[in-house]
PDB file of C-alpha atoms and ligand atoms in Angstrom:
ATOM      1  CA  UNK A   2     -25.922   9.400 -12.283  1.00 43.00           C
ATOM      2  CA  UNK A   3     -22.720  11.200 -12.171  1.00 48.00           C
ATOM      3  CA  UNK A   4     -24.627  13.394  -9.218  1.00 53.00           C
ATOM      4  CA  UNK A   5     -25.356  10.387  -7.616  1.00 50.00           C
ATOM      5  CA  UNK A   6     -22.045   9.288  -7.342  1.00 76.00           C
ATOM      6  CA  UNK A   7     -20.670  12.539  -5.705  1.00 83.00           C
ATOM      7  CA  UNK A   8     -23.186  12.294  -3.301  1.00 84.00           C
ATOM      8  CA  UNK A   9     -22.596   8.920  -1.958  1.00 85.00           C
ATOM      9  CA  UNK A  10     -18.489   9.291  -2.159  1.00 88.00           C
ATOM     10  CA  UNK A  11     -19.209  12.592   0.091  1.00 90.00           C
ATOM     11  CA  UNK A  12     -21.920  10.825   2.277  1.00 88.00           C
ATOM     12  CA  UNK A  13     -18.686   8.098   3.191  1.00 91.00           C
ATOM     13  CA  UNK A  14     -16.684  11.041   4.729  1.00 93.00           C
ATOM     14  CA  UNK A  15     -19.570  12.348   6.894  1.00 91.00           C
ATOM     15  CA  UNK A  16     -18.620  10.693   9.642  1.00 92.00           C
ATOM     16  CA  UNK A  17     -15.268   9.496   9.045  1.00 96.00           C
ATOM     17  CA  UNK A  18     -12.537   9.719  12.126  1.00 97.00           C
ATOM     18  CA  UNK A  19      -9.497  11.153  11.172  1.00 98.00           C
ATOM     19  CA  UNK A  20      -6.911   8.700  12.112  1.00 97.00           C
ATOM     20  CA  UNK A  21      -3.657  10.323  11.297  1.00 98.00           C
ATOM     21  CA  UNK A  22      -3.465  13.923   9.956  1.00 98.00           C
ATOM     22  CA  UNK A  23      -1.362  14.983   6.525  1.00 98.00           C
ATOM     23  CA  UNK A  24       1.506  15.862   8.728  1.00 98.00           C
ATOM     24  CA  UNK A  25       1.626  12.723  10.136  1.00 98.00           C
ATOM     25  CA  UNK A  26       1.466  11.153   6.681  1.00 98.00           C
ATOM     26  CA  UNK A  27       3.880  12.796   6.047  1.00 98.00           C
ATOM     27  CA  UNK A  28       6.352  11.955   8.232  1.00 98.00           C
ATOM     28  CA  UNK A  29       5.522   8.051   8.315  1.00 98.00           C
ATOM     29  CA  UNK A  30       6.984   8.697   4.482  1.00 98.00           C
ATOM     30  CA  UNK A  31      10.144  10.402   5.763  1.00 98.00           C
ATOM     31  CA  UNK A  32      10.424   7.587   8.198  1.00 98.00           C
ATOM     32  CA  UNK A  33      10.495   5.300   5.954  1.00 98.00           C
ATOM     33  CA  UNK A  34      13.081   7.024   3.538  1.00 98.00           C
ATOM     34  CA  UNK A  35      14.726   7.715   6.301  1.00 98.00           C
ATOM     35  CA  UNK A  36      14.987   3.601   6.622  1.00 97.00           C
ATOM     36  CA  UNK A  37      15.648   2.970   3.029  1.00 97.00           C
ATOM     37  CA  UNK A  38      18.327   5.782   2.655  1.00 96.00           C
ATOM     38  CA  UNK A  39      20.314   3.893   6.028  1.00 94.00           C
ATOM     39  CA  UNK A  40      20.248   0.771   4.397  1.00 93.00           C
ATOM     40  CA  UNK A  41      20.839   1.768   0.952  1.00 92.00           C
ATOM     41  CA  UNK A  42      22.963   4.971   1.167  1.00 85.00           C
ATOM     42  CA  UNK A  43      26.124   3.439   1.897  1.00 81.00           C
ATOM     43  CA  UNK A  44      28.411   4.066  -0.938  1.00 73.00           C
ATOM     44  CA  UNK A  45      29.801   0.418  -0.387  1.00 73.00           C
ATOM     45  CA  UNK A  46      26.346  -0.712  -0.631  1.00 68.00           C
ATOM     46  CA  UNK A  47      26.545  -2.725  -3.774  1.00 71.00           C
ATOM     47  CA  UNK A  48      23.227  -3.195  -4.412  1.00 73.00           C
ATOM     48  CA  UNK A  49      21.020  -1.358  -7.264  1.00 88.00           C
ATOM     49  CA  UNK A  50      17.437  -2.268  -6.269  1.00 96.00           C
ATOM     50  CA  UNK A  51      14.847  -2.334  -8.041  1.00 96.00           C
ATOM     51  CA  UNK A  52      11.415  -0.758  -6.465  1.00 97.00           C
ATOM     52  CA  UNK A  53       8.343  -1.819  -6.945  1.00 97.00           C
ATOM     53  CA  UNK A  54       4.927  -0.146  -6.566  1.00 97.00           C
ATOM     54  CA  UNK A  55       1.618  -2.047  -6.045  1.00 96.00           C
ATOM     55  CA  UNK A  56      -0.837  -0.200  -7.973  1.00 92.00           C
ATOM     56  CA  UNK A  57      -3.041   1.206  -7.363  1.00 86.00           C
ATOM     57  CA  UNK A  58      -3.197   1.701  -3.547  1.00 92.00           C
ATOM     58  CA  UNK A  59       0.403   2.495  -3.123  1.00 96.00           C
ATOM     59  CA  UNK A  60       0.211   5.230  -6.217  1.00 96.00           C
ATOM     60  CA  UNK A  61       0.568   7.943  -3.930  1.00 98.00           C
ATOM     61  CA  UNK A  62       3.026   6.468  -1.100  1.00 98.00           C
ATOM     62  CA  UNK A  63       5.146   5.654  -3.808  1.00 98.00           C
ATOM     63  CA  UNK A  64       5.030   9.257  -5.234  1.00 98.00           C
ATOM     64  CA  UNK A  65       6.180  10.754  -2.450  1.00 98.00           C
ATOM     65  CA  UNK A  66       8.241   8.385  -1.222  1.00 98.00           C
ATOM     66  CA  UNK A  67      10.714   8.193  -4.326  1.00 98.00           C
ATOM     67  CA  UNK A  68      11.645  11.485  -4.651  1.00 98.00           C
ATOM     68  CA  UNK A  69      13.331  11.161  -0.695  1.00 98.00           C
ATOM     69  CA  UNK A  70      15.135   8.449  -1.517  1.00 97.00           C
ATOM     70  CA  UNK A  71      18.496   9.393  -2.150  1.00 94.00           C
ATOM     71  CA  UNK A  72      20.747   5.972  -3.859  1.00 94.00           C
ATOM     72  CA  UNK A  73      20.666   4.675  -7.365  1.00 94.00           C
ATOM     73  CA  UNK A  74      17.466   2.821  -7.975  1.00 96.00           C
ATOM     74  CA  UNK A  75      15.457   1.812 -11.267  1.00 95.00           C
ATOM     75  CA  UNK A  76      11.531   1.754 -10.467  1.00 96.00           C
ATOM     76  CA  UNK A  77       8.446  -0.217 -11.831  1.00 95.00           C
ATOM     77  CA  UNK A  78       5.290  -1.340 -10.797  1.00 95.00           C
ATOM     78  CA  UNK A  79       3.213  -3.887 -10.545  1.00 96.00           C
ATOM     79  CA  UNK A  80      -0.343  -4.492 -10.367  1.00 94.00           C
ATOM     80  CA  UNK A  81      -2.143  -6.748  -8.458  1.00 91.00           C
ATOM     81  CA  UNK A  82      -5.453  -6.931  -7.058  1.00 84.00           C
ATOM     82  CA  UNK A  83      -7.296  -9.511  -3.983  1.00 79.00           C
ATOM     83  CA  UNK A  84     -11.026 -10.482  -4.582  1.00 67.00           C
ATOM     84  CA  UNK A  85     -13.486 -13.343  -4.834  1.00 53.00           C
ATOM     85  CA  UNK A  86     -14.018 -15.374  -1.452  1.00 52.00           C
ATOM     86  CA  UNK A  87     -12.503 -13.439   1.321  1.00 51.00           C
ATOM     87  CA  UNK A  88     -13.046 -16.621   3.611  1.00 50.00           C
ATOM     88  CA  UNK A  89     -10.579 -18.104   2.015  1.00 54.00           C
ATOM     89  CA  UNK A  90      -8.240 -15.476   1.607  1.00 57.00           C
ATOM     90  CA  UNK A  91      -9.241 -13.563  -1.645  1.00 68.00           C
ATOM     91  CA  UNK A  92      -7.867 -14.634  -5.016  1.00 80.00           C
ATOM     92  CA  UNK A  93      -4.877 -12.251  -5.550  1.00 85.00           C
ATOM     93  CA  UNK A  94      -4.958 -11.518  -9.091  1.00 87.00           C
ATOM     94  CA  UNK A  95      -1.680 -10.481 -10.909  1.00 87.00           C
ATOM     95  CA  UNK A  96      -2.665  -7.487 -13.480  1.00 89.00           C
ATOM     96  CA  UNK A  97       0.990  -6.426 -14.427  1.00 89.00           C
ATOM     97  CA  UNK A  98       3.928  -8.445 -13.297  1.00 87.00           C
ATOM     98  CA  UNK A  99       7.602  -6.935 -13.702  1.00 85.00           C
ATOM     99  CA  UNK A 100       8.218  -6.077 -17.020  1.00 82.00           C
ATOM    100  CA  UNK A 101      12.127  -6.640 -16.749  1.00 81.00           C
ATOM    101  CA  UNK A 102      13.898  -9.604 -15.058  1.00 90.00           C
ATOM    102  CA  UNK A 103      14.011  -9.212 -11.716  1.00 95.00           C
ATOM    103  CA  UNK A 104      16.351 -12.584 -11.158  1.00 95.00           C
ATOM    104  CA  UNK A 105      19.443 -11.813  -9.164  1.00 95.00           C
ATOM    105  CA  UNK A 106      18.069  -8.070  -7.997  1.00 95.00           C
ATOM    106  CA  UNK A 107      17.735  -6.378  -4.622  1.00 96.00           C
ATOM    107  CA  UNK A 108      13.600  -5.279  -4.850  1.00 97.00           C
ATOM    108  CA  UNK A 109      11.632  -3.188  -2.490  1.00 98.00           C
ATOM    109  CA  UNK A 110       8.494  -3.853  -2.868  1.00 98.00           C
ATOM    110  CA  UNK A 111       6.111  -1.033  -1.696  1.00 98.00           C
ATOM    111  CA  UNK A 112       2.529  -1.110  -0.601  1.00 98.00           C
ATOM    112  CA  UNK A 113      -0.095   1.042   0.992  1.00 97.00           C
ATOM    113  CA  UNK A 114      -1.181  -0.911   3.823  1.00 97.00           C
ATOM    114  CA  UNK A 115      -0.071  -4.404   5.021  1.00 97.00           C
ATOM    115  CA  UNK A 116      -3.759  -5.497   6.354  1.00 95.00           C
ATOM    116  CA  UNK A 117      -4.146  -9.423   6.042  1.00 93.00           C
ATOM    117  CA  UNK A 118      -0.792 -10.009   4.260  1.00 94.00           C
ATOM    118  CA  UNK A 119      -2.204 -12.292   1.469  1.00 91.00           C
ATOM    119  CA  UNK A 120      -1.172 -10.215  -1.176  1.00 92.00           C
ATOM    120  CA  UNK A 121       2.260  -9.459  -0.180  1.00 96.00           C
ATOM    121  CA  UNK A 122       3.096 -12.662   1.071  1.00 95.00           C
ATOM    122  CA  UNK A 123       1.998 -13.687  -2.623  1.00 93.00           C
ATOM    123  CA  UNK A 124       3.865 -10.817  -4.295  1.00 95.00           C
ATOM    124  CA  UNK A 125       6.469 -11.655  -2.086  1.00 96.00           C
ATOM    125  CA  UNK A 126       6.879 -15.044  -2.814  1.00 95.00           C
ATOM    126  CA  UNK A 127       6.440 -14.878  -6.916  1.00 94.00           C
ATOM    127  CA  UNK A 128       9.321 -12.566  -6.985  1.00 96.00           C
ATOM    128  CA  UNK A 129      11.320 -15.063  -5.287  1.00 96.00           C
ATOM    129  CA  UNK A 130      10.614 -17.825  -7.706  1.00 95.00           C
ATOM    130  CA  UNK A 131      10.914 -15.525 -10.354  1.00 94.00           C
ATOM    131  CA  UNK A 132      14.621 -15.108  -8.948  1.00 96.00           C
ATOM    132  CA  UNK A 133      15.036 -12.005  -6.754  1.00 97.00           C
ATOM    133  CA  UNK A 134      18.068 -12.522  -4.658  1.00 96.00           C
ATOM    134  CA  UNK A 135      15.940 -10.363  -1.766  1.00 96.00           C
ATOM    135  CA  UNK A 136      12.556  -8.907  -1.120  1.00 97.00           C
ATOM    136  CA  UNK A 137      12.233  -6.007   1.139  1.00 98.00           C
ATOM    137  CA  UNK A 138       8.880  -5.091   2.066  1.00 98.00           C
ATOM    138  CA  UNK A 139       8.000  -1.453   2.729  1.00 98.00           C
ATOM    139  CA  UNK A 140       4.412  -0.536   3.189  1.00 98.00           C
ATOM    140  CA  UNK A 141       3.025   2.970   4.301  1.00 98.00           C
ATOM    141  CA  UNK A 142       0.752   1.422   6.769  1.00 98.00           C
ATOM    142  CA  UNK A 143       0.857  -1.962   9.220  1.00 98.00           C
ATOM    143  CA  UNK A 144      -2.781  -2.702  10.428  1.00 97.00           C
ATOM    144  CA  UNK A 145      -2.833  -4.237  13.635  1.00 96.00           C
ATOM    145  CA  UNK A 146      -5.347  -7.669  13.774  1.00 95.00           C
ATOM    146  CA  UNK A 147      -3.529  -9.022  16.932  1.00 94.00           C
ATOM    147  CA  UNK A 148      -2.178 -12.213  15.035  1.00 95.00           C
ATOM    148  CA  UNK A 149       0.233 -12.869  13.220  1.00 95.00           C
ATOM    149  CA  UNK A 150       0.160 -12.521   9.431  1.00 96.00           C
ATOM    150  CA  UNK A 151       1.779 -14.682   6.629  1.00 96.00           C
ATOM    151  CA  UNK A 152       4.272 -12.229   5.310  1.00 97.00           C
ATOM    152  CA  UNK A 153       5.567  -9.054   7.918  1.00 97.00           C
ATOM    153  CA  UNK A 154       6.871  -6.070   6.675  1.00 98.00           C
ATOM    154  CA  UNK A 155      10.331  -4.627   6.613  1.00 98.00           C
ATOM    155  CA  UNK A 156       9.776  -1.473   7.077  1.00 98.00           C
ATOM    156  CA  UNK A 157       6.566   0.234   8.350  1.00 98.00           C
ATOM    157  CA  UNK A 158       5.465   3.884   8.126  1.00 98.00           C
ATOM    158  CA  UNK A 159       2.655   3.709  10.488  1.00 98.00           C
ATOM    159  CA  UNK A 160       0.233   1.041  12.753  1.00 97.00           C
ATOM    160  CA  UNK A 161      -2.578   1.372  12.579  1.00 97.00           C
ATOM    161  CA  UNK A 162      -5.970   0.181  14.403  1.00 96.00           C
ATOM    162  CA  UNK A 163      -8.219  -2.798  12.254  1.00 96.00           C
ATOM    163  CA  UNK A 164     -10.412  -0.457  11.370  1.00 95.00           C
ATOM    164  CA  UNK A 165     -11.522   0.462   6.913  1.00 95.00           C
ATOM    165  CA  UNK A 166      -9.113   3.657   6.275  1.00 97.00           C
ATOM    166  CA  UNK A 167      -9.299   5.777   3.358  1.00 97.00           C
ATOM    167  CA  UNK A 168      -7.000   8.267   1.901  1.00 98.00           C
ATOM    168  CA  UNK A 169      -3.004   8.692   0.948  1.00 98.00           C
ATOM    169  CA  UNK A 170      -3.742   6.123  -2.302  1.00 97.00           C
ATOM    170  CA  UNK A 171      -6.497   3.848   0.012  1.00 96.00           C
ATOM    171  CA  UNK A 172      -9.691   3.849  -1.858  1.00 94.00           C
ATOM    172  CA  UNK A 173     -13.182   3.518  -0.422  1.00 93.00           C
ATOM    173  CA  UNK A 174     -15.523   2.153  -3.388  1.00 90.00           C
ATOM    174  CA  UNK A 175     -13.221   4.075  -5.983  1.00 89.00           C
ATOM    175  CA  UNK A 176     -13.297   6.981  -4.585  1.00 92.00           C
ATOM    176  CA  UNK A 177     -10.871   9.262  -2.039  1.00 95.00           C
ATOM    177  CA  UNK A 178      -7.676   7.788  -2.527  1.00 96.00           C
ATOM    178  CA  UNK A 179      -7.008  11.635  -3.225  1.00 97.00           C
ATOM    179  CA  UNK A 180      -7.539  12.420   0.451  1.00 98.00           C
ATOM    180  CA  UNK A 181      -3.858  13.841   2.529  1.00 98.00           C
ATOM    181  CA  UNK A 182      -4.711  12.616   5.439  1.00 98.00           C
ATOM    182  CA  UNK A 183      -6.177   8.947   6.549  1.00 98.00           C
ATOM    183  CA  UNK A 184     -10.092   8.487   7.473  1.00 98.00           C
ATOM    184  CA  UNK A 185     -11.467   5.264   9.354  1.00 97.00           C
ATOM    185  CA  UNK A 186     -15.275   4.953   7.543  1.00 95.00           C
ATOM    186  CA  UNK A 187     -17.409   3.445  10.296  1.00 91.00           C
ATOM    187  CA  UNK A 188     -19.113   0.272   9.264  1.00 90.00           C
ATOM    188  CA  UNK A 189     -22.286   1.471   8.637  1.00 90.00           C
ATOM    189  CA  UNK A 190     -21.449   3.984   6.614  1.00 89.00           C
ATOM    190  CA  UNK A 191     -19.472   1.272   4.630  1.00 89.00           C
ATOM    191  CA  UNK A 192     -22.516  -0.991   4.171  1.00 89.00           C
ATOM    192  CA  UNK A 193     -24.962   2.053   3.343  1.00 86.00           C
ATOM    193  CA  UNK A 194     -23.017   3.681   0.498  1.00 85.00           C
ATOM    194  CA  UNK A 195     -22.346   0.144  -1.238  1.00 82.00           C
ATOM    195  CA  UNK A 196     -22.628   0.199  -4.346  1.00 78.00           C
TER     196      UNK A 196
HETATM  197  P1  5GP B 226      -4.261  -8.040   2.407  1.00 89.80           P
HETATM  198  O1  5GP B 226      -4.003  -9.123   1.402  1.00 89.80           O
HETATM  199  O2  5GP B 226      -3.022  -7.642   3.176  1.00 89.80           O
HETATM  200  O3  5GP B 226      -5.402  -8.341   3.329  1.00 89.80           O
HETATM  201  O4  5GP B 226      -4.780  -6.812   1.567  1.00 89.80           O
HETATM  202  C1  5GP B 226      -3.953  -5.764   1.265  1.00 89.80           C
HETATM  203  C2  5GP B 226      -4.605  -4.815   0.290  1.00 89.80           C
HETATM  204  O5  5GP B 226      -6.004  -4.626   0.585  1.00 89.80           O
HETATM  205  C3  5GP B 226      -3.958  -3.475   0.423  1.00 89.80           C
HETATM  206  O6  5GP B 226      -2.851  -3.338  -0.447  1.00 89.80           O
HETATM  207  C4  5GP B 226      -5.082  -2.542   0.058  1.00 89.80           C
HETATM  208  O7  5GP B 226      -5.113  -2.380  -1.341  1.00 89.80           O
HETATM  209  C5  5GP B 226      -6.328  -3.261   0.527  1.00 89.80           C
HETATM  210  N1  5GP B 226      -6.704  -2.810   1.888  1.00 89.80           N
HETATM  211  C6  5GP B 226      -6.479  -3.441   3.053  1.00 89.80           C
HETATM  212  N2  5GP B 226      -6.942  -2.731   4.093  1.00 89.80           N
HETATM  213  C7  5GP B 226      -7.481  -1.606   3.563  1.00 89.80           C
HETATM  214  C8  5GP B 226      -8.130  -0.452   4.140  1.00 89.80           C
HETATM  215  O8  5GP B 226      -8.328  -0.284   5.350  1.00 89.80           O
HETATM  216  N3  5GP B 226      -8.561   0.492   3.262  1.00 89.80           N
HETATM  217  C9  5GP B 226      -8.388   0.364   1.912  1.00 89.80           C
HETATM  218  N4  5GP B 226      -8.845   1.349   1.147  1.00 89.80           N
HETATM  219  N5  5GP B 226      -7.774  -0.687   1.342  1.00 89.80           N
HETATM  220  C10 5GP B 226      -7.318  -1.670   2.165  1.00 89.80           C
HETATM  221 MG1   MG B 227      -3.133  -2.843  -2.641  1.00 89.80          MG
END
């Protein structure tokens, strides 16, 4: 069984396209600090946000994003997950919600890749009944459908083509979300290794 499974999650990379290398990972995250840091560096900046990770895709962003950030910030995370009937937009499924108040707070919410923007605009939207005075979205990755999505992001790391990526956090059937750089799986490789 377990042999089985290290087969198949190997068989998914066969093919795979690389579609940005480590170092380019790498400096989509500086990019993005680099954006966080402007806005949030000023020592008259009065705000003390509060970040939030979307586990589990955005494990890794967030890992390496956090330790570039350089202004006073508390961290969490939150958990939530999209499935069911992807026709109509998936079921987004809160796992963990904040575990302190986030009413009156600055948050930065931040994801691993902003694809259809159902969960974020949801994620988005809950923390702003729940009382957050702003949102800021900052995802690792903006996938590019060529319409316009129900939530954008604030700050962006990288576009990317509408193509299944792996890799930096993104998962492919569980697996690779260990990967430094990002892989596009072609479709078929997709449908064969289902599980
Ligand atoms: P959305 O609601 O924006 O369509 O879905 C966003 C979530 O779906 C992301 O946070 C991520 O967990 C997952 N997702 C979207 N596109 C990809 C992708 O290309 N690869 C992987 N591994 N996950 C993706
Ligand atoms: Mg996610």
């Amino acid at each position: 069984m377990q042999e089985f499974h290290h087969d198949r999650a190997r068989a998914l990379l066969e093919h795979a396209e690389q579609v940005a290398s480590a170092e380019q990972v790498q400096q989509a995250v500086r990019r993005v600090a680099d954006e966080l840091n402007q806005r949030f560096g000023n020592p008259d900046e009065q705000a003390f946000p509060l970040v939030l990770g979307v586990m589990g895709g955005a494990v890794v962003f967030t890992g390496n994003v956090l330790p570039q950030l350089d202004f006073p910030l508390e961290f969490d995370y939150i958990h939530v997950t999209r499935y069911g009937d992807e026709d109509q937009g998936g079921q987004v499924v809160w796992k963990v919600i904040p575990r302190q108040s986030v009413a009156g707070k600055t948050i930065i919410v931040l994801d691993d890749i902003l694809d259809e923007g159902e969960t974020l605009a949801q994620v988005k939207q809950r923390l702003l009944d729940m009382g957050a005075k702003e949102v800021i979205i900052a995802v690792f990755a903006d996938k590019d459908l060529g319409r316009k999505k129900p939530v954008q992001a604030d700050i962006v790391g990288l576009s990317l083509p509408n193509r299944f990526v792996v890799g930096f956090g993104m998962d492919v059937y569980g697996y690779w979300r260990n990967l430094p750089a990002l892989w596009a799986i072609s479709p078929e490789d997709l449908k064969a290794a289902q599980p």
